[in-house]
Amino acid sequence: MAKSISRIDQEERKTHGFFVRVCFNKKIHSKFFSDKRCGGRHKALMKAQAWRNEMESKLGKPRTDRVIVAREKTTSVRRALVSRGSKAKTKGLVYEVTYSPEPNKICRTSFSIKKYGEEGAKKMALEFRKQKELEMYGKTIGDSPKTRKSKKTNNQTDSNPDIDSTNTES
């Protein structure tokens, strides 16, 4: 079956057709294409595919038949303590980028915080991720990661707008 399109056949409800779901930027757009109203199963599928393609284009969603699994994380760049191999002599903090250039293949690269500095390593990792997205999808998929709000400490209140509540990792 085509991506984002599901076949529904419910004899007890006399429902036959194709259900299309287009998910992008945490919003879901859906529509049902009935065999009867569209003039048959094949015509319903053609209309469903046309609507899906039109919605993806309208929303700016990149068109691909590859399955993309959504995660809770907003970025594939993470800060990690890495020690590679069983006899690794060096351990250190790095920004790590994980990407999948083709199905069933996962690649990973890292940028040393010790070597490039906190901001330099993070910037290089984000630039590398954007470059890989351009290669794989033709444009960047995610925006730069949003700054998360830190948990409130005892001295922070909602009523004080002068407090900077952005999370800075130490």
PDB file of C-alpha atoms in Angstrom:
ATOM      1  CA  MET A   1       0.000   0.000   0.000  1.00  0.00           C
ATOM      2  CA  ALA A   2       1.151   3.551  -0.645  1.00  0.00           C
ATOM      3  CA  LYS A   3       2.735   5.495   2.201  1.00  0.00           C
ATOM      4  CA  SER A   4       0.231   7.395   4.407  1.00  0.00           C
ATOM      5  CA  ILE A   5      -2.713   5.584   2.770  1.00  0.00           C
ATOM      6  CA  SER A   6      -4.659   2.771   4.450  1.00  0.00           C
ATOM      7  CA  ARG A   7      -7.341   0.536   2.966  1.00  0.00           C
ATOM      8  CA  ILE A   8     -10.537   0.254   5.010  1.00  0.00           C
ATOM      9  CA  ASP A   9     -13.044  -2.536   4.355  1.00  0.00           C
ATOM     10  CA  GLN A  10     -15.729  -2.822   7.043  1.00  0.00           C
ATOM     11  CA  GLU A  11     -18.562  -5.042   5.849  1.00  0.00           C
ATOM     12  CA  GLU A  12     -20.680  -4.482   8.970  1.00  0.00           C
ATOM     13  CA  ARG A  13     -20.641  -0.705   8.415  1.00  0.00           C
ATOM     14  CA  LYS A  14     -20.638  -0.956   4.617  1.00  0.00           C
ATOM     15  CA  THR A  15     -17.499   1.189   4.547  1.00  0.00           C
ATOM     16  CA  HIS A  16     -15.012   0.625   1.742  1.00  0.00           C
ATOM     17  CA  GLY A  17     -12.315   3.059   0.694  1.00  0.00           C
ATOM     18  CA  PHE A  18      -8.943   4.607   1.393  1.00  0.00           C
ATOM     19  CA  PHE A  19      -8.031   6.640   4.461  1.00  0.00           C
ATOM     20  CA  VAL A  20      -5.194   9.155   4.036  1.00  0.00           C
ATOM     21  CA  ARG A  21      -3.196  10.653   6.909  1.00  0.00           C
ATOM     22  CA  VAL A  22      -0.539  13.321   6.350  1.00  0.00           C
ATOM     23  CA  CYS A  23       1.440  14.153   9.484  1.00  0.00           C
ATOM     24  CA  PHE A  24       3.823  17.111   9.526  1.00  0.00           C
ATOM     25  CA  ASN A  25       5.000  19.512  12.236  1.00  0.00           C
ATOM     26  CA  LYS A  26       2.931  17.678  14.869  1.00  0.00           C
ATOM     27  CA  LYS A  27      -0.322  18.237  12.927  1.00  0.00           C
ATOM     28  CA  ILE A  28      -2.401  15.513  11.284  1.00  0.00           C
ATOM     29  CA  HIS A  29      -4.490  16.090   8.159  1.00  0.00           C
ATOM     30  CA  SER A  30      -6.758  13.220   7.144  1.00  0.00           C
ATOM     31  CA  LYS A  31      -9.446  12.408   4.605  1.00  0.00           C
ATOM     32  CA  PHE A  32     -11.454   9.338   3.600  1.00  0.00           C
ATOM     33  CA  PHE A  33     -12.023   8.428  -0.067  1.00  0.00           C
ATOM     34  CA  SER A  34     -15.032   6.140  -0.495  1.00  0.00           C
ATOM     35  CA  ASP A  35     -15.036   3.591  -3.335  1.00  0.00           C
ATOM     36  CA  LYS A  36     -18.702   4.335  -4.009  1.00  0.00           C
ATOM     37  CA  ARG A  37     -18.381   8.141  -4.139  1.00  0.00           C
ATOM     38  CA  CYS A  38     -15.202   8.078  -6.229  1.00  0.00           C
ATOM     39  CA  GLY A  39     -16.546   5.583  -8.779  1.00  0.00           C
ATOM     40  CA  GLY A  40     -14.619   2.466  -7.817  1.00  0.00           C
ATOM     41  CA  ARG A  41     -11.635   1.182  -5.898  1.00  0.00           C
ATOM     42  CA  HIS A  42      -8.986   2.263  -8.421  1.00  0.00           C
ATOM     43  CA  LYS A  43     -10.367   5.807  -8.777  1.00  0.00           C
ATOM     44  CA  ALA A  44     -10.575   6.157  -4.987  1.00  0.00           C
ATOM     45  CA  LEU A  45      -6.909   5.173  -4.678  1.00  0.00           C
ATOM     46  CA  MET A  46      -5.882   7.631  -7.403  1.00  0.00           C
ATOM     47  CA  LYS A  47      -7.792  10.465  -5.701  1.00  0.00           C
ATOM     48  CA  ALA A  48      -6.305   9.514  -2.321  1.00  0.00           C
ATOM     49  CA  GLN A  49      -2.760   9.603  -3.726  1.00  0.00           C
ATOM     50  CA  ALA A  50      -3.396  12.924  -5.475  1.00  0.00           C
ATOM     51  CA  TRP A  51      -4.787  14.459  -2.263  1.00  0.00           C
ATOM     52  CA  ARG A  52      -1.829  13.128  -0.230  1.00  0.00           C
ATOM     53  CA  ASN A  53       0.701  14.572  -2.705  1.00  0.00           C
ATOM     54  CA  GLU A  54      -1.139  17.897  -2.807  1.00  0.00           C
ATOM     55  CA  MET A  55      -1.259  18.146   1.012  1.00  0.00           C
ATOM     56  CA  GLU A  56       2.423  17.234   1.393  1.00  0.00           C
ATOM     57  CA  SER A  57       3.334  19.873  -1.172  1.00  0.00           C
ATOM     58  CA  LYS A  58       1.079  22.476   0.457  1.00  0.00           C
ATOM     59  CA  LEU A  59       2.523  21.772   3.928  1.00  0.00           C
ATOM     60  CA  GLY A  60       6.117  21.675   2.685  1.00  0.00           C
ATOM     61  CA  LYS A  61       6.633  18.063   3.736  1.00  0.00           C
ATOM     62  CA  PRO A  62       9.454  16.370   1.803  1.00  0.00           C
ATOM     63  CA  ARG A  63       8.171  13.536  -0.403  1.00  0.00           C
ATOM     64  CA  THR A  64       9.802  10.176   0.247  1.00  0.00           C
ATOM     65  CA  ASP A  65       8.649   6.579   0.270  1.00  0.00           C
ATOM     66  CA  ARG A  66      11.140   5.721   3.013  1.00  0.00           C
ATOM     67  CA  VAL A  67       9.613   5.113   6.415  1.00  0.00           C
ATOM     68  CA  ILE A  68      10.661   7.831   8.834  1.00  0.00           C
ATOM     69  CA  VAL A  69      10.107   6.947  12.467  1.00  0.00           C
ATOM     70  CA  ALA A  70       9.346   9.970  14.592  1.00  0.00           C
ATOM     71  CA  ARG A  71      11.047  10.304  17.941  1.00  0.00           C
ATOM     72  CA  GLU A  72      10.471  12.488  20.940  1.00  0.00           C
ATOM     73  CA  LYS A  73      13.883  14.095  20.512  1.00  0.00           C
ATOM     74  CA  THR A  74      13.827  17.134  18.266  1.00  0.00           C
ATOM     75  CA  THR A  75      17.331  16.580  16.911  1.00  0.00           C
ATOM     76  CA  SER A  76      19.727  13.789  16.056  1.00  0.00           C
ATOM     77  CA  VAL A  77      22.555  15.753  17.651  1.00  0.00           C
ATOM     78  CA  ARG A  78      23.272  14.812  21.237  1.00  0.00           C
ATOM     79  CA  ARG A  79      25.927  15.438  23.832  1.00  0.00           C
ATOM     80  CA  ALA A  80      27.501  12.209  25.058  1.00  0.00           C
ATOM     81  CA  LEU A  81      30.450  10.769  26.946  1.00  0.00           C
ATOM     82  CA  VAL A  82      32.069   8.419  24.476  1.00  0.00           C
ATOM     83  CA  SER A  83      34.698   5.719  24.859  1.00  0.00           C
ATOM     84  CA  ARG A  84      35.030   3.719  21.657  1.00  0.00           C
ATOM     85  CA  GLY A  85      36.354   0.163  21.591  1.00  0.00           C
ATOM     86  CA  SER A  86      37.416  -2.092  24.449  1.00  0.00           C
ATOM     87  CA  LYS A  87      40.920  -0.618  24.627  1.00  0.00           C
ATOM     88  CA  ALA A  88      39.982   3.029  24.112  1.00  0.00           C
ATOM     89  CA  LYS A  89      42.510   5.217  25.896  1.00  0.00           C
ATOM     90  CA  THR A  90      40.574   8.460  25.721  1.00  0.00           C
ATOM     91  CA  LYS A  91      37.177   9.334  27.034  1.00  0.00           C
ATOM     92  CA  GLY A  92      35.588  12.678  26.473  1.00  0.00           C
ATOM     93  CA  LEU A  93      32.500  14.728  25.911  1.00  0.00           C
ATOM     94  CA  VAL A  94      31.418  15.016  22.296  1.00  0.00           C
ATOM     95  CA  TYR A  95      28.461  16.122  20.217  1.00  0.00           C
ATOM     96  CA  GLU A  96      27.347  13.074  18.284  1.00  0.00           C
ATOM     97  CA  VAL A  97      25.361  13.051  15.021  1.00  0.00           C
ATOM     98  CA  THR A  98      23.511   9.901  13.955  1.00  0.00           C
ATOM     99  CA  TYR A  99      21.985   9.614  10.483  1.00  0.00           C
ATOM    100  CA  SER A 100      20.696   6.975   8.078  1.00  0.00           C
ATOM    101  CA  PRO A 101      21.897   7.562   4.492  1.00  0.00           C
ATOM    102  CA  GLU A 102      20.028   4.509   3.184  1.00  0.00           C
ATOM    103  CA  PRO A 103      17.650   1.887   4.588  1.00  0.00           C
ATOM    104  CA  ASN A 104      19.212  -0.474   7.150  1.00  0.00           C
ATOM    105  CA  LYS A 105      22.397   1.591   7.420  1.00  0.00           C
ATOM    106  CA  ILE A 106      23.154   3.853  10.371  1.00  0.00           C
ATOM    107  CA  CYS A 107      26.159   6.162  10.442  1.00  0.00           C
ATOM    108  CA  ARG A 108      27.537   8.164  13.332  1.00  0.00           C
ATOM    109  CA  THR A 109      30.143  10.870  13.688  1.00  0.00           C
ATOM    110  CA  SER A 110      31.214  12.982  16.637  1.00  0.00           C
ATOM    111  CA  PHE A 111      32.774  16.366  17.352  1.00  0.00           C
ATOM    112  CA  SER A 112      35.029  16.708  20.394  1.00  0.00           C
ATOM    113  CA  ILE A 113      34.148  19.380  22.930  1.00  0.00           C
ATOM    114  CA  LYS A 114      37.728  19.273  24.226  1.00  0.00           C
ATOM    115  CA  LYS A 115      39.130  19.906  20.734  1.00  0.00           C
ATOM    116  CA  TYR A 116      36.588  22.424  19.350  1.00  0.00           C
ATOM    117  CA  GLY A 117      35.055  23.906  22.510  1.00  0.00           C
ATOM    118  CA  GLU A 118      31.413  23.598  23.612  1.00  0.00           C
ATOM    119  CA  GLU A 119      29.933  26.040  21.101  1.00  0.00           C
ATOM    120  CA  GLY A 120      32.288  25.067  18.268  1.00  0.00           C
ATOM    121  CA  ALA A 121      31.542  21.341  18.570  1.00  0.00           C
ATOM    122  CA  LYS A 122      27.791  21.966  18.794  1.00  0.00           C
ATOM    123  CA  LYS A 123      27.864  24.299  15.774  1.00  0.00           C
ATOM    124  CA  MET A 124      29.891  21.796  13.724  1.00  0.00           C
ATOM    125  CA  ALA A 125      27.496  18.966  14.660  1.00  0.00           C
ATOM    126  CA  LEU A 126      24.420  20.991  13.672  1.00  0.00           C
ATOM    127  CA  GLU A 127      26.024  22.057  10.368  1.00  0.00           C
ATOM    128  CA  PHE A 128      26.981  18.441   9.628  1.00  0.00           C
ATOM    129  CA  ARG A 129      23.412  17.295  10.343  1.00  0.00           C
ATOM    130  CA  LYS A 130      21.997  19.961   7.987  1.00  0.00           C
ATOM    131  CA  GLN A 131      24.465  18.896   5.281  1.00  0.00           C
ATOM    132  CA  LYS A 132      23.389  15.242   5.604  1.00  0.00           C
ATOM    133  CA  GLU A 133      19.693  16.209   5.512  1.00  0.00           C
ATOM    134  CA  LEU A 134      20.304  18.154   2.291  1.00  0.00           C
ATOM    135  CA  GLU A 135      22.050  15.129   0.768  1.00  0.00           C
ATOM    136  CA  MET A 136      19.339  12.673   1.839  1.00  0.00           C
ATOM    137  CA  TYR A 137      16.122  14.715   1.481  1.00  0.00           C
ATOM    138  CA  GLY A 138      17.007  17.695  -0.718  1.00  0.00           C
ATOM    139  CA  LYS A 139      16.328  20.159   2.104  1.00  0.00           C
ATOM    140  CA  THR A 140      16.706  20.388   5.851  1.00  0.00           C
ATOM    141  CA  ILE A 141      14.003  18.586   7.803  1.00  0.00           C
ATOM    142  CA  GLY A 142      14.276  19.919  11.328  1.00  0.00           C
ATOM    143  CA  ASP A 143      14.795  23.419  12.558  1.00  0.00           C
ATOM    144  CA  SER A 144      17.614  24.109  14.953  1.00  0.00           C
ATOM    145  CA  PRO A 145      16.886  22.468  18.297  1.00  0.00           C
ATOM    146  CA  LYS A 146      14.705  24.518  20.583  1.00  0.00           C
ATOM    147  CA  THR A 147      16.096  25.514  23.922  1.00  0.00           C
ATOM    148  CA  ARG A 148      14.399  23.577  26.655  1.00  0.00           C
ATOM    149  CA  LYS A 149      13.245  25.261  29.823  1.00  0.00           C
ATOM    150  CA  SER A 150      15.053  24.110  32.914  1.00  0.00           C
ATOM    151  CA  LYS A 151      13.310  22.790  35.974  1.00  0.00           C
ATOM    152  CA  LYS A 152      12.494  25.577  38.377  1.00  0.00           C
ATOM    153  CA  THR A 153      14.683  25.971  41.405  1.00  0.00           C
ATOM    154  CA  ASN A 154      13.437  27.304  44.715  1.00  0.00           C
ATOM    155  CA  ASN A 155      14.421  30.900  43.887  1.00  0.00           C
ATOM    156  CA  GLN A 156      12.681  31.029  40.467  1.00  0.00           C
ATOM    157  CA  THR A 157       9.039  32.009  40.091  1.00  0.00           C
ATOM    158  CA  ASP A 158       6.629  32.424  37.205  1.00  0.00           C
ATOM    159  CA  SER A 159       6.035  36.047  38.157  1.00  0.00           C
ATOM    160  CA  ASN A 160       9.621  37.193  37.498  1.00  0.00           C
ATOM    161  CA  PRO A 161      10.072  37.831  33.734  1.00  0.00           C
ATOM    162  CA  ASP A 162      13.745  38.823  34.192  1.00  0.00           C
ATOM    163  CA  ILE A 163      14.817  35.254  34.923  1.00  0.00           C
ATOM    164  CA  ASP A 164      16.379  33.459  31.979  1.00  0.00           C
ATOM    165  CA  SER A 165      14.940  29.944  32.141  1.00  0.00           C
ATOM    166  CA  THR A 166      16.881  28.439  29.245  1.00  0.00           C
ATOM    167  CA  ASN A 167      18.750  25.255  29.946  1.00  0.00           C
ATOM    168  CA  THR A 168      22.533  25.491  29.962  1.00  0.00           C
ATOM    169  CA  GLU A 169      24.298  22.193  30.358  1.00  0.00           C
ATOM    170  CA  SER A 170      27.354  22.153  32.565  1.00  0.00           C
TER     171      SER A 170
END
